[in-house]
Short mmCIF file of C-alpha atoms and ligand atoms in Angstrom, two decimals:
data_model
loop_
_atom_site.label_atom_id
_atom_site.label_comp_id
_atom_site.label_asym_id
_atom_site.label_seq_id
_atom_site.Cartn_x
_atom_site.Cartn_y
_atom_site.Cartn_z
CA MET A 1 0.00 0.00 0.00
CA ALA A 2 2.69 2.43 1.04
CA THR A 3 4.63 1.86 -2.21
CA THR A 4 1.56 2.55 -4.37
CA THR A 5 0.84 5.81 -2.57
CA LEU A 6 4.38 6.99 -3.12
CA GLU A 7 4.52 6.06 -6.80
CA ARG A 8 1.31 7.66 -7.91
CA PRO A 9 2.33 11.34 -7.89
CA THR A 10 5.54 10.49 -9.78
CA ASP A 11 3.58 8.61 -12.43
CA ARG A 12 1.18 11.48 -12.87
CA ALA A 13 4.04 13.95 -13.19
CA SER A 14 5.70 11.91 -15.94
CA GLU A 15 2.41 11.49 -17.81
CA HIS A 16 1.81 15.24 -17.85
CA SER A 17 3.23 16.45 -21.17
CA THR A 18 5.51 19.48 -21.22
CA VAL A 19 5.18 19.82 -24.99
CA PRO A 20 2.32 22.40 -24.99
CA ALA A 21 4.23 24.63 -22.55
CA TRP A 22 7.39 24.53 -24.67
CA LEU A 23 5.39 25.17 -27.84
CA GLY A 24 3.80 28.14 -26.06
CA LEU A 25 7.27 29.61 -25.57
CA ALA A 26 8.19 28.84 -29.19
CA ARG A 27 5.01 30.64 -30.25
CA ILE A 28 6.04 33.74 -28.29
CA GLY A 29 9.39 33.57 -30.11
CA ALA A 30 7.57 33.31 -33.45
CA ILE A 31 5.44 36.36 -32.59
CA VAL A 32 8.65 38.24 -31.75
CA MET A 33 10.06 37.28 -35.17
CA VAL A 34 6.91 38.56 -36.94
CA VAL A 35 7.14 41.85 -35.04
CA PHE A 36 10.84 42.09 -35.93
CA ALA A 37 10.31 41.35 -39.63
CA PHE A 38 7.64 44.00 -40.09
CA ALA A 39 9.23 46.59 -37.78
CA LEU A 40 12.51 46.30 -39.70
CA GLN A 41 10.83 47.10 -43.00
CA ILE A 42 8.82 49.95 -41.51
CA THR A 43 12.05 51.38 -40.06
CA ALA A 44 13.87 50.96 -43.38
CA ARG A 45 10.85 52.39 -45.25
CA THR A 46 11.43 49.82 -47.94
CA VAL A 47 10.43 46.22 -48.65
CA ILE A 48 13.26 43.78 -47.92
CA PRO A 49 12.05 40.56 -49.64
CA PRO A 50 14.02 37.97 -47.58
CA VAL A 51 12.88 39.59 -44.31
CA LEU A 52 9.28 39.72 -45.60
CA VAL A 53 9.44 35.97 -46.32
CA ILE A 54 10.88 35.26 -42.85
CA GLY A 55 8.05 37.25 -41.24
CA LEU A 56 5.35 35.48 -43.26
CA VAL A 57 6.74 31.99 -42.53
CA PHE A 58 6.81 32.69 -38.77
CA LEU A 59 3.28 34.10 -39.05
CA ALA A 60 2.20 30.82 -40.66
CA PHE A 61 3.79 28.80 -37.83
CA ILE A 62 1.96 30.67 -35.04
CA PRO A 63 -1.48 28.91 -35.20
CA PHE A 64 0.18 25.47 -35.18
CA LEU A 65 2.52 25.95 -32.23
CA ASN A 66 0.24 24.37 -29.63
CA GLY A 67 -0.91 21.03 -28.25
CA GLU A 68 1.34 18.05 -28.88
CA ARG A 69 2.66 19.16 -32.28
CA ARG A 70 6.29 18.31 -31.56
CA ARG A 71 7.25 18.19 -35.24
CA VAL A 72 5.89 21.70 -35.83
CA GLY A 73 8.08 22.82 -32.94
CA LEU A 74 11.09 21.15 -34.53
CA GLY A 75 10.24 22.65 -37.93
CA ALA A 76 9.98 26.15 -36.46
CA ALA A 77 13.30 25.60 -34.66
CA VAL A 78 15.05 24.57 -37.87
CA PHE A 79 13.59 27.55 -39.75
CA ALA A 80 14.62 29.94 -36.95
CA ALA A 81 18.18 28.64 -37.06
CA ALA A 82 18.32 28.89 -40.87
CA ALA A 83 16.86 32.40 -40.93
CA TRP A 84 19.26 33.61 -38.24
CA LEU A 85 22.34 31.98 -39.79
CA GLY A 86 21.35 33.19 -43.27
CA ASN A 87 21.42 36.79 -42.05
CA LEU A 88 24.42 36.35 -39.77
CA PRO A 89 26.81 38.85 -41.47
CA ILE A 90 24.15 41.60 -41.23
CA ILE A 91 23.17 40.63 -37.66
CA ILE A 92 26.80 40.64 -36.45
CA ASP A 93 27.42 44.02 -38.10
CA ASP A 94 24.35 45.57 -36.47
CA LEU A 95 25.06 44.04 -33.05
CA ALA A 96 28.68 45.24 -33.22
CA ASN A 97 27.49 48.84 -33.68
CA PRO A 98 25.10 49.67 -30.83
CA GLU A 99 25.36 53.42 -31.54
CA SER A 100 23.00 52.82 -34.49
CA ALA A 101 20.22 52.14 -32.00
CA PRO A 102 17.22 51.25 -34.21
CA ALA A 103 19.18 48.61 -36.16
CA PHE A 104 20.85 47.22 -33.02
CA ILE A 105 17.57 46.92 -31.09
CA LEU A 106 15.78 45.24 -34.00
CA GLN A 107 18.59 42.73 -34.57
CA LEU A 108 18.75 42.01 -30.83
CA LEU A 109 14.98 41.39 -30.99
CA SER A 110 15.45 38.99 -33.91
CA THR A 111 18.29 37.18 -32.14
CA VAL A 112 16.29 36.75 -28.93
CA GLY A 113 13.18 35.67 -30.90
CA ALA A 114 15.10 33.17 -33.03
CA ALA A 115 16.84 31.76 -29.93
CA LEU A 116 13.48 31.29 -28.18
CA VAL A 117 11.98 29.45 -31.17
CA LEU A 118 15.11 27.32 -31.56
CA VAL A 119 15.49 26.30 -27.91
CA ALA A 120 11.76 25.91 -27.17
CA GLY A 121 11.05 24.07 -30.44
CA VAL A 122 13.85 21.57 -29.84
CA ALA A 123 12.87 21.18 -26.15
CA ALA A 124 9.26 20.44 -27.17
CA PHE A 125 10.43 17.86 -29.67
CA LEU A 126 12.65 16.19 -27.07
CA ARG A 127 9.90 16.46 -24.37
CA ARG A 128 12.26 18.25 -22.00
CA PRO A 129 11.10 19.05 -18.44
CA ALA A 130 9.25 22.35 -18.13
CA ARG A 131 11.32 23.81 -15.30
CA MET A 132 13.62 25.73 -17.66
CA ILE A 133 10.80 27.58 -19.44
CA ARG A 134 10.40 30.45 -16.99
CA PRO A 135 14.15 31.16 -16.52
CA LEU A 136 14.60 31.11 -20.31
CA ALA A 137 11.74 33.55 -20.89
CA LEU A 138 13.05 35.86 -18.16
CA ALA A 139 16.61 35.68 -19.53
CA ALA A 140 15.33 36.61 -23.01
CA VAL A 141 13.48 39.65 -21.66
CA ALA A 142 16.50 40.70 -19.54
CA VAL A 143 18.95 40.42 -22.46
CA PHE A 144 16.67 42.44 -24.72
CA LEU A 145 16.01 45.19 -22.18
CA ALA A 146 19.66 45.50 -21.07
CA GLY A 147 20.90 45.55 -24.67
CA SER A 148 18.31 48.12 -25.74
CA VAL A 149 19.12 50.46 -22.87
CA GLY A 150 22.84 50.12 -23.62
CA SER A 151 22.27 50.86 -27.29
CA VAL A 152 20.17 53.96 -26.62
CA ALA A 153 22.93 55.19 -24.28
CA ALA A 154 25.61 54.51 -26.91
CA ALA A 155 23.57 56.42 -29.52
CA ALA A 156 23.13 59.36 -27.13
CA ASN A 157 26.92 59.45 -26.61
CA THR A 158 27.67 59.50 -30.34
CA ASP A 159 27.99 63.02 -31.72
CA SER A 160 26.82 64.08 -35.14
CA ALA A 161 29.20 66.11 -37.29
CA VAL A 162 28.19 69.68 -38.05
CA ALA A 163 28.24 70.86 -41.65
CA GLN A 164 30.91 73.45 -42.44
CA ALA A 165 30.77 76.35 -44.86
CA GLY A 166 31.45 75.07 -48.37
CA ASP A 167 30.27 71.51 -47.62
CA VAL A 168 28.08 69.69 -50.10
CA LYS A 169 25.25 67.71 -48.53
CA VAL A 170 24.56 64.04 -49.20
CA THR A 171 21.75 62.06 -47.61
CA ALA A 172 21.61 58.34 -46.91
CA GLN A 173 17.97 57.33 -47.07
CA GLN A 174 16.24 53.98 -47.62
CA ILE A 175 19.68 52.40 -48.18
CA MET A 176 20.43 54.75 -51.11
CA TRP A 177 22.53 57.85 -51.60
CA ALA A 178 20.66 61.03 -52.47
CA PRO A 179 21.81 62.39 -54.77
CA GLU A 180 23.43 59.30 -56.23
CA ASP A 181 25.69 61.42 -58.40
CA ILE A 182 27.38 64.32 -56.68
CA VAL A 183 29.06 67.01 -58.73
CA ILE A 184 31.29 69.51 -56.94
CA ASP A 185 33.77 72.07 -58.10
CA SER A 186 37.06 72.99 -56.56
CA SER A 187 35.40 75.53 -54.23
CA ALA A 188 33.76 72.73 -52.20
CA THR A 189 35.74 71.90 -49.07
CA GLY A 190 34.02 68.76 -47.93
CA ILE A 191 30.98 66.52 -47.94
CA TRP A 192 28.50 66.39 -45.08
CA ILE A 193 26.61 63.10 -44.91
CA GLU A 194 23.26 62.91 -43.15
CA ASN A 195 21.97 59.41 -42.36
CA LYS A 196 18.18 59.33 -42.15
CA ASP A 197 18.14 55.53 -41.78
CA GLY A 198 18.18 53.62 -38.49
CA VAL A 199 20.98 51.42 -39.85
CA ARG A 200 24.59 52.53 -40.13
CA HIS A 201 26.25 53.34 -43.43
CA THR A 202 29.78 54.05 -44.54
CA PHE A 203 30.57 56.80 -47.04
CA THR A 204 33.38 55.06 -48.84
CA ILE A 205 35.40 56.17 -51.87
CA PRO A 206 38.09 53.49 -52.27
CA GLU A 207 40.08 55.44 -54.89
CA LEU A 208 40.48 58.38 -52.52
CA GLY A 209 41.07 56.30 -49.39
CA ILE A 210 37.87 57.76 -47.87
CA ASP A 211 35.93 55.49 -45.49
CA VAL A 212 33.66 57.42 -43.13
CA GLU A 213 31.35 55.80 -40.61
CA VAL A 214 27.81 57.27 -40.51
CA PRO A 215 25.83 55.82 -37.57
CA GLY A 216 22.05 55.49 -37.85
CA LEU A 217 20.20 58.82 -37.57
CA LYS A 218 23.56 60.67 -37.26
CA SER A 219 25.71 62.84 -39.51
CA SER A 220 29.37 62.71 -40.49
CA ARG A 221 31.61 64.84 -42.69
CA VAL A 222 34.76 64.39 -44.70
CA ASP A 223 37.24 66.83 -46.23
CA ILE A 224 37.57 66.55 -49.97
CA ASP A 225 40.88 67.38 -51.57
CA ALA A 226 41.24 65.42 -54.77
CA ALA A 227 42.14 65.89 -58.40
CA PRO A 228 39.29 66.50 -60.88
CA GLY A 229 37.68 63.27 -62.02
CA THR A 230 34.84 60.87 -61.28
CA TYR A 231 35.10 58.50 -58.33
CA GLN A 232 32.82 55.68 -57.23
CA ILE A 233 31.02 55.97 -53.88
CA ILE A 234 29.99 52.78 -52.07
CA CYS A 235 28.73 51.73 -48.65
CA ASP A 236 30.76 49.00 -46.98
CA VAL A 237 27.96 47.67 -44.75
CA PRO A 238 26.94 44.01 -45.41
CA GLY A 239 23.84 43.87 -47.62
CA HIS A 240 24.30 47.44 -48.92
CA GLN A 241 26.13 46.51 -52.10
CA ASN A 242 23.49 48.33 -54.19
CA MET A 243 24.18 51.56 -52.32
CA THR A 244 26.43 53.18 -54.91
CA GLY A 245 26.99 56.61 -56.40
CA THR A 246 29.60 58.82 -57.95
CA LEU A 247 31.52 61.89 -56.94
CA THR A 248 32.56 64.08 -59.82
CA ILE A 249 35.03 66.87 -59.16
CA THR A 250 35.10 69.45 -61.93
CA GLY A 251 38.23 71.41 -62.66
CU1 CU B 1 24.75 51.54 -46.30
#
C-alpha cells in the first residue's frame, strides 16, 4: 500500500506532457520574429524581400505551435536557425554597432526571438522538463532590455558632425545615396553626410582612401581634396552593395 501511494504522484508527473508549454514559448518567439520582420521594414521604409518571407513563414507557424505538435516545434526551430544563420553577417554588423540604435535593437529582438523558437522548439520535440521555461523567458526579456538600454545610451553618446561652410550635402535614405551622383567644383571643401536611416552606413570612396562611418540617424563629414575626375562611392555595410553613387570633381 505504502509503495503505491508513493509512486502515484511520480507517475502522474511523468504522464503530464511538457510539450504544450514549450510550444507556447516557441510561439512567443515566433510572434517576436513577426514583429521584428515587419518593424525592420517599416524602419527601413522599404520592402526587404528575404525579411518579408521570414516574417510570413513565422506568421504561418503561429497557429500550429500548440498542443502536442512536436514536429511543428522542430520545424519552427530549424527555420529559426536557418533564418538567423542566413542573415548572420548583417546581424553581427548591427550588433557590433550599438550606436545605431534602431538597427541594433531590431537585430537584438530577432536574435532573442530566433533563440526562443530554436530552444523551445527543440525542447518540445525532445519532451524536456518544463522547469527551464520560466528562466529562459526571463533571460530573453533581460537580455533584450539591457541591450536596448545600452544601445540607446551609446547612440546618445555618439555626436553628429556639423556641416561646415562650403560643404556639399549628401543624404543616406532607404539604403540609397541622395543624390546618387554628386558634382562639386574645386570651391567645395568637404561633404556632409546625413543618415536618415536607423541602420549605419559608410561613405566610402576606395580610390580616394575615404571610409567614413555614418551611424544610424547621425551625420558625419569628410574633407575633400582630390584631383578633378569621377570616383565611385559605395557603402561597406553588409547587404548594402546596391548603395552606390559617384563623386565628380570638376576642374
Ligand atoms: Cu549603407
